[in-house]
Amino acid sequence: MLETRIRRPSLLDRIVTPQQAASLIKDGMIIGMSGFTRAGDAKAVPIAMAERAKTDPFRITLITGASLGHDIDRMLTETHVLARRIPFQSDATLRAAINRGEVMFIDQHLSETVEHLRSNQLGPIDYAVIEAAAITEDGGIVPSTSIGNSASFAILAKKIIVEINLSQPAELEGLHDIYIPTKRPSRVPIPVVSCESRVGFPYVPIDPEKIAAIVVTDEKDSFSTVEAADADTTAIAGHLIRFLEQEVAKGRLDLTLQPLQAGIGTIANSVLTGLAQGPFHHLRMYSEVLQDSTFDLFDAGKLTFASGSSITLSAACGERVFGRFDKYKDKLVLRPQEISNHPEVIRRLGVIGINTALEVDIYGNVNSTHVNGTHMMNGIGGSGDFARNAYLSIFVSKSVAKGGRLSSVVPMVPHVDHTEHDVDIIVTENGLADLRELAPRERAREIIAHCAHPDFRERLADYFERACARGGQTPHLLEEAFSWHERSRQTGTMRLA
Amino acid sequence: MLETRIRRPSLLDRIVTPQQAASLIKDGMIIGMSGFTRAGDAKAVPIAMAERAKTDPFRITLITGASLGHDIDRMLTETHVLARRIPFQSDATLRAAINRGEVMFIDQHLSETVEHLRSNQLGPIDYAVIEAAAITEDGGIVPSTSIGNSASFAILAKKIIVEINLSQPAELEGLHDIYIPTKRPSRVPIPVVSCESRVGFPYVPIDPEKIAAIVVTDEKDSFSTVEAADADTTAIAGHLIRFLEQEVAKGRLDLTLQPLQAGIGTIANSVLTGLAQGPFHHLRMYSEVLQDSTFDLFDAGKLTFASGSSITLSAACGERVFGRFDKYKDKLVLRPQEISNHPEVIRRLGVIGINTALEVDIYGNVNSTHVNGTHMMNGIGGSGDFARNAYLSIFVSKSVAKGGRLSSVVPMVPHVDHTEHDVDIIVTENGLADLRELAPRERAREIIAHCAHPDFRERLADYFERACARGGQTPHLLEEAFSWHERSRQTGTMRLA
């Protein structure tokens, strides 16, 4: 069994325990770990690291693809291993430590981290800790359910620790397309010209001598916690279907649309699934995380191909997909997140990007990350890579949060992740605002009329009108712009008494 | 003479007066005009349009490359011709009308406007009004000192009005490289792989039957109003030279650096000229506007090649350059602004982008456009195209404005054009903050210590410390974040009494 997973015999004697592998990690090191939205994370070594730190304290810079499963970020936070964390996380314990200023969190566009590593602006990586489905005869690393930044971590690291996960289907081999851009300024065009393009290797080519240790594991990925569609997400999907139908009627799109991207989380996932109710067909995805919605669309006969950087599924969907992986494999490709999220490719393909906003302001600036403008939720992730370069940049949100106490449409967002230039369409359960080619004052009227919750609409319109009286391209009353957030911070609600 | 400029004889009988050409423009039309930062603007027809509107009112949507010369935006504003204006301007009269809400101004990334046109999300263009140095035997349009969006305007417009400008040197022919990306989703990679790449035609290929009128003019481009370097810009250049020398010492760059981009205006222009004082050599530019600094670097023997979308020079520099254009021509190429500013190419080449900030906040978010967060200056221009995709994204600013009354480093910017993710380096005359791989709290300490003016430093540090006490990834006191701007709005100064 193990010989089919580690096909280079000379590497078999590098198998060690997680504890032995963890002991290689020293204080002050920069560690690159696999894992993207819970999928394909290293599972044994980081937990052994946390265990070790209880008696042998050490601190590291941890760089990943995106968020990890298995409470790894929690355990590494509780044992004070994390000094610095890059480029994304979604763990409640880590989040709290970040917001206390105890862990330095560098929130980055997900396409950019390995550019920084490759140009020696970040790093060098001391150890890459990478989950693999197999190691080839040449020592090539076959990733598991995500690639994320793993390929560049392995290529650029001084040494590599591989976790061979026997619970990951051997059939994952052949799914991956590992293409690494050449160095700048002599880089050539990235040859991806369609969702289906295969332009690289099915494994990460490395010098096998860099493999310092191999750990064998047998634990599944953490499941996605995505929730089912509800009336609001169904309404959002309905508005979006009608809008896209109108675009087809105007001749701007045909019923196959353009390649689709959907951000992580319940709302974007539900909206994407909801597209199955529209008249569209032969859809393709060029996205980062392939969630349940991807496979719902496959099973509905609506989707022909999906390109991503990870596969993150709920328990039920995971059973369905990995139980019959042959049914899906030739319609899938996983890429390094640098390529799945690359501005060059997203712009070339003309992706329709659907991302989730925490809140939007009346001019269409989007806050994706900071509660009340100060406290980090997860990070910007890939939303900026897609929103900036998309053919259509769509943001979805429910119009209220916290049981209706908070409006998701506010006078001014207290943290900007996406500027008005990068936001074409905003959809809430109340309606859709088409902001293309509109000036800020026109955008405000659309957003207030179509997206805001009726309970907050009048106050937004009142703010806007009083701001307009003071003039400007983007009218505001600075002394009042954050009064809704200030009320929320102090009283827990944006509603008036 | 005219036969060498209009080399397709059948077109000679389409020569009309500016007034006749202007009479073709009807109320409600969408007009695409040449012109990028004053260079290569149509000069006679728009002035005749303004004149006509005094007795025959009409309103249009005007799309250009960027800003125009010859007070055209002023005249079209004063005669109420402009209903909508896209994607950039820099005229005081138009700016005031925009801020009164009388002209709808859609402020766009300069690389994106023609994507919107090509996909029918904007347009169609009724008339393209394009200045040309010549028309070829095939009817191809040879642009003059800028390309901007002219090529796509001409290709996509229903009809074209050409202004043949005899004052533009005939030697401009051969300078241009017109490459138009194919339609999405079947677009192929843009083949530009170096500053020097020539991948298209030296003229805009169009159906000559679309040429509705030709106007012959003889007026030079408006001169750039760029000012001379002063002690502050010299200090900024000095800080930047020392930083780049350190990057070379660390092996991240060599002395030829990476392709350079400099934003428009006095500060970025002076800083680029200042690089001549460093040890760098064989520099190349991949920029949008080639200003005096480009030719200063050529004359200093520091620059080997420059790619741009326009050439905008002061009177003295213009005489020097166009008096001996043979000396420079083979080291220059002009491209459509879609290509000069294309995310794909900027990221591929690894451009070092140097852009000007109106103000920055303590976390490194940049406001490039809105005075006091509400009133438009010029527009975001190409700064976002470059800052997002650059190898190094550098923002320069003097640390104070308005005779020292305003700090350019503020607690929170009231308008965000560039988020902290897209800002690597901030330089003022006081010093340089290297923000790469730093968390927001670390960024704040660097910016306050190195960039802020000493008169404002203590108040910024005090704000930051009190905000940190309240917690968060990006600490703020929302009720106080804009107090500096509010004081400025009411009293004209951010200083305490």
Tab-separated table of N, CA and C in Angstrom, chain A residues 84 98-99 101 104-109 111-112 115-116 119-122 184-185 187 189 193 252 258 342-344 347-350 370 372-376 380 384 388 391-392 412 414 416-417 419 421-422 436-439 441-442 470-474 476 478-479 482 485-486 489, chain B residues 84 98-99 101 104-109 111-112 115-116 119-122 184-185 187 189 193 252 258 342-344 347-350 370 372-376 380 384 388 391-392 412 414 416-417 419 421-422 436-439 441-442 470-474 476 478-479 482 485-486 489:
chain	number	residue	atom	x	y	z
A	84	ARG	N	3.611	35.369	13.461
A	84	ARG	CA	3.105	36.040	12.269
A	84	ARG	C	2.332	35.023	11.443
A	98	ILE	N	-5.387	37.941	16.917
A	98	ILE	CA	-5.028	38.981	15.933
A	98	ILE	C	-5.588	40.323	16.389
A	99	ASN	N	-6.851	40.309	16.793
A	99	ASN	CA	-7.498	41.573	17.159
A	99	ASN	C	-6.981	42.137	18.483
A	101	GLY	N	-3.837	42.100	18.941
A	101	GLY	CA	-2.495	42.534	18.563
A	101	GLY	C	-1.411	41.549	18.976
A	104	MET	N	0.677	38.921	14.564
A	104	MET	CA	0.720	39.866	13.447
A	104	MET	C	0.173	39.154	12.213
A	105	PHE	N	-0.948	39.657	11.710
A	105	PHE	CA	-1.626	39.017	10.582
A	105	PHE	C	-1.472	39.895	9.345
A	106	ILE	N	-0.853	39.343	8.313
A	106	ILE	CA	-0.671	40.066	7.055
A	106	ILE	C	-1.666	39.495	6.059
A	107	ASP	N	-2.663	40.340	5.813
A	107	ASP	CA	-3.845	40.007	5.021
A	107	ASP	C	-3.514	40.352	3.569
A	108	GLN	N	-3.391	39.326	2.708
A	108	GLN	CA	-2.897	39.565	1.346
A	108	GLN	C	-3.862	39.046	0.281
A	109	HIS	N	-3.823	39.703	-0.895
A	109	HIS	CA	-4.448	39.106	-2.071
A	109	HIS	C	-3.847	37.712	-2.264
A	111	SER	N	-3.362	35.795	-4.662
A	111	SER	CA	-2.485	35.527	-5.819
A	111	SER	C	-1.070	36.026	-5.587
A	112	GLU	N	-0.858	36.832	-4.544
A	112	GLU	CA	0.396	37.586	-4.478
A	112	GLU	C	1.467	37.001	-3.583
A	115	GLU	N	4.494	35.529	-5.174
A	115	GLU	CA	5.319	36.523	-5.888
A	115	GLU	C	6.325	37.134	-4.909
A	116	HIS	N	5.854	37.415	-3.701
A	116	HIS	CA	6.746	38.002	-2.691
A	116	HIS	C	7.852	37.014	-2.321
A	119	SER	N	10.474	36.621	-5.235
A	119	SER	CA	11.379	37.756	-5.412
A	119	SER	C	12.131	38.082	-4.120
A	120	ASN	N	12.114	37.154	-3.166
A	120	ASN	CA	12.866	37.308	-1.915
A	120	ASN	C	12.452	38.539	-1.115
A	121	GLN	N	11.224	38.996	-1.330
A	121	GLN	CA	10.718	40.073	-0.470
A	121	GLN	C	10.119	39.476	0.801
A	122	LEU	N	9.823	38.217	0.769
A	122	LEU	CA	9.332	37.461	1.921
A	122	LEU	C	10.112	36.146	1.912
A	184	ARG	N	10.630	37.319	-13.044
A	184	ARG	CA	10.496	38.596	-13.730
A	184	ARG	C	11.862	39.277	-13.808
A	185	PRO	N	12.151	40.142	-14.761
A	185	PRO	CA	11.241	40.674	-15.774
A	185	PRO	C	11.170	39.856	-17.050
A	187	ARG	N	9.545	37.102	-17.661
A	187	ARG	CA	8.441	36.145	-17.620
A	187	ARG	C	7.718	36.078	-18.963
A	189	PRO	N	4.116	34.840	-21.127
A	189	PRO	CA	2.684	34.782	-20.808
A	189	PRO	C	2.303	33.453	-20.159
A	193	VAL	N	-5.576	29.578	-21.311
A	193	VAL	CA	-6.478	30.346	-22.168
A	193	VAL	C	-7.931	29.889	-22.067
A	252	ARG	N	-25.215	40.795	-24.675
A	252	ARG	CA	-23.889	40.944	-24.064
A	252	ARG	C	-23.301	39.605	-23.651
A	258	GLN	N	-20.133	33.571	-18.935
A	258	GLN	CA	-18.666	33.590	-18.979
A	258	GLN	C	-18.231	32.713	-17.805
A	342	HIS	N	-4.957	34.472	-10.781
A	342	HIS	CA	-4.027	35.400	-11.429
A	342	HIS	C	-4.771	36.474	-12.215
A	343	PRO	N	-4.448	37.756	-11.957
A	343	PRO	CA	-5.075	38.852	-12.701
A	343	PRO	C	-5.024	38.626	-14.209
A	344	GLU	N	-3.879	38.141	-14.687
A	344	GLU	CA	-3.722	37.924	-16.127
A	344	GLU	C	-4.796	36.984	-16.665
A	347	ARG	N	-8.649	38.264	-16.106
A	347	ARG	CA	-9.012	39.293	-17.094
A	347	ARG	C	-9.143	38.689	-18.481
A	348	ARG	N	-8.223	37.772	-18.810
A	348	ARG	CA	-8.251	37.159	-20.154
A	348	ARG	C	-9.539	36.378	-20.381
A	349	LEU	N	-9.931	35.596	-19.377
A	349	LEU	CA	-11.103	34.735	-19.547
A	349	LEU	C	-12.411	35.510	-19.418
A	350	GLY	N	-12.359	36.689	-18.786
A	350	GLY	CA	-13.585	37.443	-18.595
A	350	GLY	C	-14.499	36.800	-17.570
A	370	HIS	N	-13.451	43.740	7.950
A	370	HIS	CA	-13.265	44.351	9.263
A	370	HIS	C	-14.597	44.706	9.917
A	372	ASN	N	-16.912	46.572	12.174
A	372	ASN	CA	-16.845	47.935	12.694
A	372	ASN	C	-15.569	48.673	12.267
A	373	GLY	N	-14.982	48.205	11.172
A	373	GLY	CA	-13.821	48.907	10.616
A	373	GLY	C	-12.515	48.577	11.299
A	374	THR	N	-12.554	47.805	12.361
A	374	THR	CA	-11.342	47.588	13.152
A	374	THR	C	-11.015	46.114	13.377
A	375	HIS	N	-12.017	45.292	13.556
A	375	HIS	CA	-11.777	43.907	13.986
A	375	HIS	C	-11.864	42.918	12.821
A	376	MET	N	-10.756	42.230	12.577
A	376	MET	CA	-10.632	41.295	11.457
A	376	MET	C	-11.574	40.116	11.600
A	380	ILE	N	-9.059	39.298	3.188
A	380	ILE	CA	-9.588	39.660	1.870
A	380	ILE	C	-9.604	38.463	0.937
A	384	GLY	N	-10.251	40.267	-4.030
A	384	GLY	CA	-9.664	41.379	-4.781
A	384	GLY	C	-9.086	40.935	-6.110
A	388	ARG	N	-11.273	42.914	-9.081
A	388	ARG	CA	-10.570	43.905	-9.892
A	388	ARG	C	-10.512	43.518	-11.360
A	391	TYR	N	-14.850	40.340	-15.611
A	391	TYR	CA	-15.734	40.921	-16.627
A	391	TYR	C	-16.907	41.602	-15.931
A	392	LEU	N	-17.458	40.935	-14.943
A	392	LEU	CA	-18.516	41.494	-14.107
A	392	LEU	C	-18.142	41.193	-12.666
A	412	MET	N	-21.101	55.044	5.010
A	412	MET	CA	-19.716	54.925	4.575
A	412	MET	C	-19.131	53.678	5.228
A	414	PRO	N	-16.372	51.660	7.058
A	414	PRO	CA	-15.219	52.109	7.851
A	414	PRO	C	-13.934	51.345	7.507
A	416	VAL	N	-12.233	49.756	3.691
A	416	VAL	CA	-12.458	49.509	2.267
A	416	VAL	C	-11.543	48.393	1.794
A	417	ASP	N	-12.144	47.307	1.315
A	417	ASP	CA	-11.369	46.254	0.648
A	417	ASP	C	-11.479	46.363	-0.863
A	419	THR	N	-12.783	49.109	-3.814
A	419	THR	CA	-13.258	50.466	-4.071
A	419	THR	C	-14.386	50.428	-5.092
A	421	HIS	N	-14.611	51.463	-7.893
A	421	HIS	CA	-14.165	51.146	-9.256
A	421	HIS	C	-14.278	49.654	-9.564
A	422	ASP	N	-14.260	48.836	-8.532
A	422	ASP	CA	-14.168	47.387	-8.710
A	422	ASP	C	-15.474	46.673	-8.382
A	436	ARG	N	-22.865	49.841	-13.171
A	436	ARG	CA	-21.934	50.056	-14.282
A	436	ARG	C	-22.153	51.418	-14.935
A	437	GLU	N	-21.052	52.114	-15.145
A	437	GLU	CA	-21.058	53.396	-15.863
A	437	GLU	C	-21.919	54.450	-15.167
A	438	LEU	N	-22.059	54.311	-13.870
A	438	LEU	CA	-22.770	55.336	-13.106
A	438	LEU	C	-21.790	56.136	-12.253
A	439	ALA	N	-22.081	57.418	-12.096
A	439	ALA	CA	-21.314	58.274	-11.187
A	439	ALA	C	-21.760	57.992	-9.752
A	441	ARG	N	-23.113	59.638	-7.308
A	441	ARG	CA	-24.452	60.060	-6.865
A	441	ARG	C	-25.533	59.164	-7.472
A	442	GLU	N	-25.298	58.693	-8.690
A	442	GLU	CA	-26.267	57.791	-9.320
A	442	GLU	C	-26.211	56.408	-8.672
A	470	ARG	N	-24.124	69.442	0.578
A	470	ARG	CA	-22.801	69.983	0.872
A	470	ARG	C	-21.860	69.843	-0.336
A	471	GLY	N	-22.282	69.071	-1.349
A	471	GLY	CA	-21.523	69.006	-2.600
A	471	GLY	C	-20.482	67.912	-2.654
A	472	GLY	N	-19.886	67.766	-3.849
A	472	GLY	CA	-18.815	66.793	-4.049
A	472	GLY	C	-19.197	65.694	-5.020
A	473	GLN	N	-18.168	65.075	-5.584
A	473	GLN	CA	-18.365	63.906	-6.449
A	473	GLN	C	-18.952	62.768	-5.630
A	474	THR	N	-18.498	62.626	-4.384
A	474	THR	CA	-18.914	61.547	-3.493
A	474	THR	C	-19.341	62.209	-2.178
A	476	HIS	N	-20.521	63.325	1.358
A	476	HIS	CA	-20.526	62.729	2.691
A	476	HIS	C	-20.636	63.829	3.748
A	478	LEU	N	-18.792	63.966	6.970
A	478	LEU	CA	-17.750	63.195	7.663
A	478	LEU	C	-18.020	63.052	9.156
A	479	GLU	N	-18.625	64.077	9.737
A	479	GLU	CA	-18.865	64.033	11.184
A	479	GLU	C	-19.953	63.020	11.557
A	482	PHE	N	-19.813	57.708	10.224
A	482	PHE	CA	-19.659	56.460	10.985
A	482	PHE	C	-20.586	56.383	12.184
A	485	HIS	N	-22.055	52.973	12.807
A	485	HIS	CA	-21.112	52.008	13.381
A	485	HIS	C	-20.815	52.337	14.841
A	486	GLU	N	-20.762	53.613	15.143
A	486	GLU	CA	-20.465	54.024	16.513
A	486	GLU	C	-21.620	53.595	17.434
A	489	ARG	N	-21.307	49.872	17.877
A	489	ARG	CA	-20.231	49.507	18.796
A	489	ARG	C	-20.671	49.688	20.253
B	84	ARG	N	-22.147	63.619	-19.291
B	84	ARG	CA	-21.373	62.569	-18.628
B	84	ARG	C	-19.941	62.638	-19.152
B	98	ILE	N	-18.474	68.975	-11.706
B	98	ILE	CA	-18.604	67.609	-11.191
B	98	ILE	C	-18.976	67.651	-9.715
B	99	ASN	N	-18.289	68.469	-8.965
B	99	ASN	CA	-18.519	68.510	-7.523
B	99	ASN	C	-19.845	69.162	-7.154
B	101	GLY	N	-22.366	68.316	-8.870
B	101	GLY	CA	-23.307	67.293	-9.313
B	101	GLY	C	-23.939	67.606	-10.653
B	104	MET	N	-22.009	64.230	-14.589
B	104	MET	CA	-21.795	62.907	-14.001
B	104	MET	C	-20.420	62.420	-14.457
B	105	PHE	N	-19.540	62.228	-13.504
B	105	PHE	CA	-18.159	61.835	-13.815
B	105	PHE	C	-17.938	60.408	-13.351
B	106	ILE	N	-17.604	59.542	-14.300
B	106	ILE	CA	-17.328	58.147	-13.979
B	106	ILE	C	-15.818	57.955	-14.031
B	107	ASP	N	-15.282	57.789	-12.824
B	107	ASP	CA	-13.840	57.755	-12.553
B	107	ASP	C	-13.414	56.287	-12.667
B	108	GLN	N	-12.620	55.964	-13.703
B	108	GLN	CA	-12.328	54.550	-13.976
B	108	GLN	C	-10.834	54.265	-14.017
B	109	HIS	N	-10.467	53.019	-13.669
B	109	HIS	CA	-9.123	52.542	-13.984
B	109	HIS	C	-8.905	52.724	-15.486
B	111	SER	N	-7.175	51.344	-17.659
B	111	SER	CA	-7.077	50.165	-18.534
B	111	SER	C	-8.443	49.589	-18.873
B	112	GLU	N	-9.481	50.033	-18.172
B	112	GLU	CA	-10.740	49.284	-18.251
B	112	GLU	C	-11.790	49.835	-19.201
B	115	GLU	N	-12.531	47.911	-22.304
B	115	GLU	CA	-13.138	46.587	-22.038
B	115	GLU	C	-14.654	46.746	-21.955
B	116	HIS	N	-15.102	47.815	-21.295
B	116	HIS	CA	-16.542	48.050	-21.168
B	116	HIS	C	-17.165	48.318	-22.539
B	119	SER	N	-17.332	45.049	-24.745
B	119	SER	CA	-18.342	44.076	-24.330
B	119	SER	C	-19.738	44.700	-24.295
B	120	ASN	N	-19.880	45.868	-24.917
B	120	ASN	CA	-21.187	46.533	-25.021
B	120	ASN	C	-21.812	46.847	-23.670
B	121	GLN	N	-20.984	46.972	-22.643
B	121	GLN	CA	-21.508	47.437	-21.361
B	121	GLN	C	-21.540	48.958	-21.335
B	122	LEU	N	-20.788	49.575	-22.214
B	122	LEU	CA	-20.767	51.027	-22.397
B	122	LEU	C	-20.816	51.237	-23.908
B	184	ARG	N	-13.369	38.276	-25.337
B	184	ARG	CA	-13.416	37.229	-24.323
B	184	ARG	C	-14.640	36.355	-24.543
B	185	PRO	N	-14.642	35.110	-24.124
B	185	PRO	CA	-13.635	34.414	-23.328
B	185	PRO	C	-12.540	33.736	-24.151
B	187	ARG	N	-9.934	35.003	-25.594
B	187	ARG	CA	-8.780	35.886	-25.766
B	187	ARG	C	-7.473	35.106	-25.618
B	189	PRO	N	-3.160	35.269	-24.953
B	189	PRO	CA	-2.264	36.118	-24.158
B	189	PRO	C	-1.805	37.346	-24.947
B	193	VAL	N	6.143	41.125	-23.927
B	193	VAL	CA	6.966	40.457	-22.911
B	193	VAL	C	8.154	41.312	-22.477
B	252	ARG	N	17.920	41.560	-4.315
B	252	ARG	CA	16.553	41.470	-4.851
B	252	ARG	C	16.438	42.119	-6.219
B	258	GLN	N	13.880	47.220	-12.227
B	258	GLN	CA	12.832	46.597	-13.040
B	258	GLN	C	12.198	47.743	-13.843
B	342	HIS	N	-2.093	47.504	-18.742
B	342	HIS	CA	-2.785	46.225	-18.585
B	342	HIS	C	-2.236	45.426	-17.403
B	343	PRO	N	-3.114	44.990	-16.496
B	343	PRO	CA	-2.680	44.171	-15.357
B	343	PRO	C	-1.793	43.008	-15.791
B	344	GLU	N	-2.173	42.360	-16.880
B	344	GLU	CA	-1.412	41.204	-17.356
B	344	GLU	C	0.048	41.571	-17.616
B	347	ARG	N	2.049	43.040	-14.358
B	347	ARG	CA	2.446	41.962	-13.455
B	347	ARG	C	3.556	41.105	-14.085
B	348	ARG	N	3.430	40.839	-15.383
B	348	ARG	CA	4.427	40.005	-16.062
B	348	ARG	C	5.806	40.649	-16.017
B	349	LEU	N	5.851	41.966	-16.306
B	349	LEU	CA	7.153	42.639	-16.385
B	349	LEU	C	7.729	42.938	-15.006
B	350	GLY	N	6.875	42.964	-13.977
B	350	GLY	CA	7.362	43.298	-12.642
B	350	GLY	C	7.722	44.772	-12.515
B	370	HIS	N	-9.912	62.434	-3.765
B	370	HIS	CA	-11.024	63.191	-3.184
B	370	HIS	C	-10.554	64.109	-2.056
B	372	ASN	N	-10.855	66.133	1.088
B	372	ASN	CA	-11.746	65.970	2.240
B	372	ASN	C	-12.726	64.798	2.078
B	373	GLY	N	-12.364	63.852	1.209
B	373	GLY	CA	-13.182	62.656	1.065
B	373	GLY	C	-14.385	62.826	0.164
B	374	THR	N	-14.638	64.030	-0.303
B	374	THR	CA	-15.874	64.291	-1.042
B	374	THR	C	-15.651	64.954	-2.405
B	375	HIS	N	-14.682	65.850	-2.492
B	375	HIS	CA	-14.553	66.664	-3.702
B	375	HIS	C	-13.450	66.145	-4.620
B	376	MET	N	-13.849	65.786	-5.833
B	376	MET	CA	-12.950	65.194	-6.832
B	376	MET	C	-11.863	66.170	-7.258
B	380	ILE	N	-8.733	58.609	-10.518
B	380	ILE	CA	-7.760	57.592	-10.118
B	380	ILE	C	-6.756	57.324	-11.241
B	384	GLY	N	-4.262	52.760	-10.093
B	384	GLY	CA	-4.703	51.453	-9.613
B	384	GLY	C	-4.209	50.316	-10.490
B	388	ARG	N	-1.750	47.912	-8.078
B	388	ARG	CA	-2.225	46.568	-7.763
B	388	ARG	C	-1.292	45.497	-8.329
B	391	TYR	N	5.491	45.051	-9.145
B	391	TYR	CA	6.471	44.339	-8.325
B	391	TYR	C	6.666	45.101	-7.017
B	392	LEU	N	6.794	46.392	-7.118
B	392	LEU	CA	6.869	47.271	-5.951
B	392	LEU	C	5.925	48.428	-6.205
B	412	MET	N	-7.183	58.422	9.324
B	412	MET	CA	-7.914	57.558	8.377
B	412	MET	C	-8.214	58.385	7.135
B	414	PRO	N	-10.447	59.630	4.229
B	414	PRO	CA	-11.906	59.626	4.066
B	414	PRO	C	-12.359	59.146	2.682
B	416	VAL	N	-10.844	55.986	-0.096
B	416	VAL	CA	-9.787	55.013	-0.385
B	416	VAL	C	-9.753	54.722	-1.885
B	417	ASP	N	-8.624	55.022	-2.505
B	417	ASP	CA	-8.409	54.596	-3.897
B	417	ASP	C	-7.533	53.361	-3.955
B	419	THR	N	-6.028	50.309	-1.401
B	419	THR	CA	-6.077	49.736	-0.065
B	419	THR	C	-4.668	49.363	0.380
B	421	HIS	N	-3.370	46.722	0.953
B	421	HIS	CA	-2.810	45.564	0.251
B	421	HIS	C	-1.973	45.966	-0.956
B	422	ASP	N	-2.225	47.136	-1.478
B	422	ASP	CA	-1.621	47.548	-2.751
B	422	ASP	C	-0.564	48.628	-2.568
B	436	ARG	N	6.220	46.332	3.445
B	436	ARG	CA	6.065	44.959	2.932
B	436	ARG	C	6.045	43.956	4.075
B	437	GLU	N	5.100	43.063	4.021
B	437	GLU	CA	4.991	41.955	4.970
B	437	GLU	C	4.806	42.439	6.408
B	438	LEU	N	4.236	43.616	6.571
B	438	LEU	CA	3.925	44.104	7.917
B	438	LEU	C	2.419	44.085	8.139
B	439	ALA	N	2.037	43.798	9.381
B	439	ALA	CA	0.640	43.891	9.778
B	439	ALA	C	0.290	45.366	9.987
B	441	ARG	N	-0.730	47.233	12.452
B	441	ARG	CA	-0.151	47.955	13.599
B	441	ARG	C	1.331	48.258	13.367
B	442	GLU	N	2.019	47.351	12.672
B	442	GLU	CA	3.427	47.598	12.371
B	442	GLU	C	3.579	48.665	11.296
B	470	ARG	N	-8.248	50.083	22.170
B	470	ARG	CA	-9.596	49.577	21.908
B	470	ARG	C	-9.558	48.262	21.120
B	471	GLY	N	-8.400	47.922	20.570
B	471	GLY	CA	-8.221	46.620	19.923
B	471	GLY	C	-8.516	46.608	18.443
B	472	GLY	N	-8.233	45.456	17.844
B	472	GLY	CA	-8.513	45.274	16.421
B	472	GLY	C	-7.262	45.081	15.589
B	473	GLN	N	-7.468	44.448	14.421
B	473	GLN	CA	-6.392	44.304	13.438
B	473	GLN	C	-5.960	45.674	12.939
B	474	THR	N	-6.924	46.566	12.763
B	474	THR	CA	-6.680	47.906	12.231
B	474	THR	C	-7.350	48.890	13.186
B	476	HIS	N	-8.898	51.799	15.282
B	476	HIS	CA	-9.389	53.147	14.981
B	476	HIS	C	-10.318	53.602	16.091
B	478	LEU	N	-13.527	55.446	15.643
B	478	LEU	CA	-14.352	55.920	14.528
B	478	LEU	C	-14.923	57.311	14.781
B	479	GLU	N	-15.204	57.610	16.037
B	479	GLU	CA	-15.816	58.908	16.331
B	479	GLU	C	-14.827	60.063	16.159
B	482	PHE	N	-12.089	61.109	11.526
B	482	PHE	CA	-12.109	62.174	10.518
B	482	PHE	C	-12.056	63.563	11.149
B	485	HIS	N	-9.992	66.049	9.258
B	485	HIS	CA	-10.610	66.543	8.025
B	485	HIS	C	-11.761	67.487	8.338
B	486	GLU	N	-12.482	67.189	9.388
B	486	GLU	CA	-13.615	68.028	9.756
B	486	GLU	C	-13.100	69.418	10.174
B	489	ARG	N	-12.108	71.177	7.013
B	489	ARG	CA	-13.265	71.666	6.248
B	489	ARG	C	-13.812	72.961	6.837
